Coordinates of C-alpha atoms and ligand atoms in Angstrom, one line a residue:
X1 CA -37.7 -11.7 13.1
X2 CA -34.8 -13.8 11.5
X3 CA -35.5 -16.8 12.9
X4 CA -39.1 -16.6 12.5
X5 CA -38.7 -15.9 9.2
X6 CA -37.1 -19.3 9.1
X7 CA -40.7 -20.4 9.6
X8 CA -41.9 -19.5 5.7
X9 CA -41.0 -21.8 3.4
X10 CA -37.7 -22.3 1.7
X11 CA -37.5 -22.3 -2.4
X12 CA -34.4 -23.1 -3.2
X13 CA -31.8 -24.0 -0.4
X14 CA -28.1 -23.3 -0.3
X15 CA -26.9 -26.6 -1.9
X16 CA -29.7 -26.1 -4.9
X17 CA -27.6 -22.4 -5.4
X18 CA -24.2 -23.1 -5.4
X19 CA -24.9 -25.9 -7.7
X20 CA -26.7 -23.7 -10.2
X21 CA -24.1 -20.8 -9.5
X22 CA -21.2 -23.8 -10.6
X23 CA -23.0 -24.2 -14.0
X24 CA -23.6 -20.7 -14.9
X25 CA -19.9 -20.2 -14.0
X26 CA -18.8 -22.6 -16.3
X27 CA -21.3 -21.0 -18.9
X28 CA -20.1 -17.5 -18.9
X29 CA -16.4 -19.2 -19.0
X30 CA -17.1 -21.0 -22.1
X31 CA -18.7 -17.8 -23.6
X32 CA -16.3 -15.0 -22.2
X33 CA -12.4 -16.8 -22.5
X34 CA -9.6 -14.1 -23.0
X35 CA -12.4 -11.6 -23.4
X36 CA -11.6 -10.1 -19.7
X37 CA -15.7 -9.2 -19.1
X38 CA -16.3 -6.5 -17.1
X39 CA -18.9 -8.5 -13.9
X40 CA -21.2 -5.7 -13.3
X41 CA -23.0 -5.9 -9.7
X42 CA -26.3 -4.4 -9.4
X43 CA -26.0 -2.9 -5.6
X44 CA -27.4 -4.4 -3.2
X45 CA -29.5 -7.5 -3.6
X46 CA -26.5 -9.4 -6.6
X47 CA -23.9 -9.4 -3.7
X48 CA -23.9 -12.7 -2.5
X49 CA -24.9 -14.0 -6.1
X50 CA -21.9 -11.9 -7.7
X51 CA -19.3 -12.9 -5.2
X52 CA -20.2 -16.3 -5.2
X53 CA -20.5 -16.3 -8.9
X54 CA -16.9 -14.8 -9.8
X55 CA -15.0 -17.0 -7.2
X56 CA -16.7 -19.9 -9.5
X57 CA -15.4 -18.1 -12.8
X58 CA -11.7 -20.2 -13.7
X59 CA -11.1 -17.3 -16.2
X60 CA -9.5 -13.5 -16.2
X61 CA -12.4 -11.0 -15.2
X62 CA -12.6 -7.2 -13.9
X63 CA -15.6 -6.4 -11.5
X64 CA -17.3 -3.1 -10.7
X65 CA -20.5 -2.0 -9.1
X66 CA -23.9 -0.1 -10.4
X67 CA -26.3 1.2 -7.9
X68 CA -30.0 2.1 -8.6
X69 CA -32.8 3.2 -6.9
X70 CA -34.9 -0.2 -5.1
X71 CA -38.6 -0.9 -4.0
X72 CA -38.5 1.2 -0.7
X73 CA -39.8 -0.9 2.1
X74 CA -42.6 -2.5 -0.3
X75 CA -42.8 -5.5 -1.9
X76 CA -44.3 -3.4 -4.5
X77 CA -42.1 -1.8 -7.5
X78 CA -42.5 2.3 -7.7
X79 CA -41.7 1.5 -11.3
X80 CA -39.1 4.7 -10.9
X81 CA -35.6 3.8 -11.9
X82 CA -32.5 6.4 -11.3
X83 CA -29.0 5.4 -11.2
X84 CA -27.2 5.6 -7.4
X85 CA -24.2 5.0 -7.7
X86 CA -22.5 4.4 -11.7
X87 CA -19.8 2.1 -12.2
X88 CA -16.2 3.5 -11.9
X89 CA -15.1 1.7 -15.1
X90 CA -14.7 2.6 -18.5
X91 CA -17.5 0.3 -20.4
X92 CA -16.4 1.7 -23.6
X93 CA -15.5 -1.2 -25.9
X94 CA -15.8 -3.9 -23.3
X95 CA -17.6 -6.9 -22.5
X96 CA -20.1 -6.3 -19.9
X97 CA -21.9 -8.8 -17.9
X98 CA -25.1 -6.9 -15.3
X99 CA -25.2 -9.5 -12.5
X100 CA -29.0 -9.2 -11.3
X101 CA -30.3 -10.9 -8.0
X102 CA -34.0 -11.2 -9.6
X103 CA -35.9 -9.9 -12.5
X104 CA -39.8 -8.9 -11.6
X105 CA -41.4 -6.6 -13.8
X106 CA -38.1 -6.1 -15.8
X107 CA -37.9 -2.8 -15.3
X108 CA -34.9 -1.6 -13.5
X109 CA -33.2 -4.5 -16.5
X110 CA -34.1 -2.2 -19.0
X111 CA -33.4 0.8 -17.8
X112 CA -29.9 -0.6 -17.2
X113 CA -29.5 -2.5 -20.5
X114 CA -30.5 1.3 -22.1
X115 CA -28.4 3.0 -19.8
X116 CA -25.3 0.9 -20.2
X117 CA -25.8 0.5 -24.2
X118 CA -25.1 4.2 -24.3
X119 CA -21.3 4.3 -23.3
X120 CA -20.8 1.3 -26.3
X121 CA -19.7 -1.9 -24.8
X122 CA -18.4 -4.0 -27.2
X123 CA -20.8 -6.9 -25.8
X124 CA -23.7 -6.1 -23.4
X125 CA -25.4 -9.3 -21.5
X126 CA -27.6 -10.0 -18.4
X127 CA -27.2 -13.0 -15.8
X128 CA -30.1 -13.1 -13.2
X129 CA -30.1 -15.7 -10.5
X130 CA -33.7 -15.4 -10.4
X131 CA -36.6 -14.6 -13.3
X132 CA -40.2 -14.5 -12.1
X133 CA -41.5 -15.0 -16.0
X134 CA -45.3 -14.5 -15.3
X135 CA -44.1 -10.7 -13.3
X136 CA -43.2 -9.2 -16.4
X137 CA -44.5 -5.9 -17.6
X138 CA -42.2 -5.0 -20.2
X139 CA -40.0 -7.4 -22.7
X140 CA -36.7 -7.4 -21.8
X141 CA -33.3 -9.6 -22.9
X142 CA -32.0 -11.8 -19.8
X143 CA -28.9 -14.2 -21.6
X144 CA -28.3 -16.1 -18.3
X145 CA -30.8 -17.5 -15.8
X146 CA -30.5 -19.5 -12.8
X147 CA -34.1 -20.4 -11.8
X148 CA -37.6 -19.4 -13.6
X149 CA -39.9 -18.9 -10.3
X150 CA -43.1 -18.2 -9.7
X151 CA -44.8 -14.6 -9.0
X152 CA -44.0 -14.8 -4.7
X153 CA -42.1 -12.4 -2.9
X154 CA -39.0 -14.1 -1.9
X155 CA -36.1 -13.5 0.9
X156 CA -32.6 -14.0 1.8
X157 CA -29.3 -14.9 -0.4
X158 CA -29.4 -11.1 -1.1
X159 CA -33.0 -10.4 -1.8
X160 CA -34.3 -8.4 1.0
X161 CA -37.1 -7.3 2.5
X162 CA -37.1 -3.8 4.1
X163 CA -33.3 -4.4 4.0
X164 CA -33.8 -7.4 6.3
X165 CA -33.1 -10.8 6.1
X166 CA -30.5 -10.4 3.0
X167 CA -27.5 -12.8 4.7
X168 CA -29.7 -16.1 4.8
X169 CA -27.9 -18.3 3.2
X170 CA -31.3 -19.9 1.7
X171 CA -34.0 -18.2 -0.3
X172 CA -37.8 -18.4 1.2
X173 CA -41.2 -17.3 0.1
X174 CA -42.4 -14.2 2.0
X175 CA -46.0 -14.4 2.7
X176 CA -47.8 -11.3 2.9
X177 CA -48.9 -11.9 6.3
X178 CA -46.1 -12.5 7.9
X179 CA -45.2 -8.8 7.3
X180 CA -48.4 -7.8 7.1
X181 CA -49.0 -6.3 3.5
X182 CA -52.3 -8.5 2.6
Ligands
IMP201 P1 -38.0 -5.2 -11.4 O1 -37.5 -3.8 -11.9 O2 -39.4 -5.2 -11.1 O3 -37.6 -6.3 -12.4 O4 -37.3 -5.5 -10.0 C1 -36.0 -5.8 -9.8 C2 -35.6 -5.5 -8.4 O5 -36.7 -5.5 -7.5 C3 -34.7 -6.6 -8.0 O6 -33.4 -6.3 -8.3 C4 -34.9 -6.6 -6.5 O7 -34.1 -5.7 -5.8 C5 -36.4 -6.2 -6.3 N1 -37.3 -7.4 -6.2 C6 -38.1 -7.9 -7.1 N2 -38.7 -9.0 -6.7 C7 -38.3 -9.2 -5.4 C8 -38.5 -10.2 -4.4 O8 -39.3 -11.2 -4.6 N3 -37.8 -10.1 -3.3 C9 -36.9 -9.1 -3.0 N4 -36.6 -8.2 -3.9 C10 -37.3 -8.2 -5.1
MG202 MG1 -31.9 -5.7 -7.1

């Protein structure tokens, strides 16, 4: 399966993300000097987005890690959010940073936003590498974004389907068929 899904078509290769991940590094170091953010990972999909990003950050920076409840094996959202695993910093008073993988129906980034905003950051902001605009169901705030995409499933660089194909190091379109959810 991981080489055949090397068959679908790619979106945005490996060069096309690190280059976006250098300017949204220099972004959030123009915006967050001597402001030591808090780079909050959103388990398990941001991992290869957050790590990538913070090695790119030239500035002081604490991380930590926020786990919430995923799709399942679908590529359709339960539209349930819980919280699995809360971040083991104190957010009180801080700048925080959510590092999202990709925002669909904005959901789950609302929930968090809400949830977070209740232990009173000082600053509160969202970086997604991915937004797909036309998937939204709610309106929600998203400060930094990599890449506007369209409405397709998509694979790899952290985004998974079923759990698989998460360590490609290049992001492809999922067709329905090729899993077989038409
Ligand atoms: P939302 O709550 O609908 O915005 O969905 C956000 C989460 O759904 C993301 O953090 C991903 O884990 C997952 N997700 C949404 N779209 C995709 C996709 O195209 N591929 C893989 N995961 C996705
Ligand atoms: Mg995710």
């Amino acid at each position: 399966m991981r080489d055949l899904v090397k068959t679908q078509q790619i979106m945005l290769n490996r060069a096309q993300i690190q280059q976006k991940i250098r300017e949204l590094a220099d972004e959030l170091c123009r915006d967050y000097k001597n402001r030591l953010p808090v780079m909050l990972c959103v388990l398990n999909g941001s991992v290869l987005f957050f790590v990538d990003l913070i090695r790119e950050m030239q500035i002081d920076l604490e991380i930590d890690f926020v786990k919430i409840s995923s799709y399942g094996n679908s590529m359709k959202t339960s539209g349930e959010v819980k919280i699995l695993k809360p971040p083991d910093c104190h957010l009180k008073g801080r700048d925080v940073i959510i590092v999202e993988d990709i925002i669909d129906s904005g959901l789950s980034v609302n929930f968090l936003r809400n949830w977070i905003a209740k232990f009173q950051p000082r600053s509160l902001a969202c970086i997604s590498l991915l937004v797909k605009d036309e998937a939204a169901v709610v309106t929600y705030d998203c400060e930094y974004v990599g890449f506007h995409i369209p409405n397709a499933f998509v694979v790899g660089y952290g985004l998974d389907y079923a759990q698989k194909y998460r360590n490609l190091p290049d992001i492809y379109v999922l067709d329905p068929e090729f899993v077989g959810e038409t």
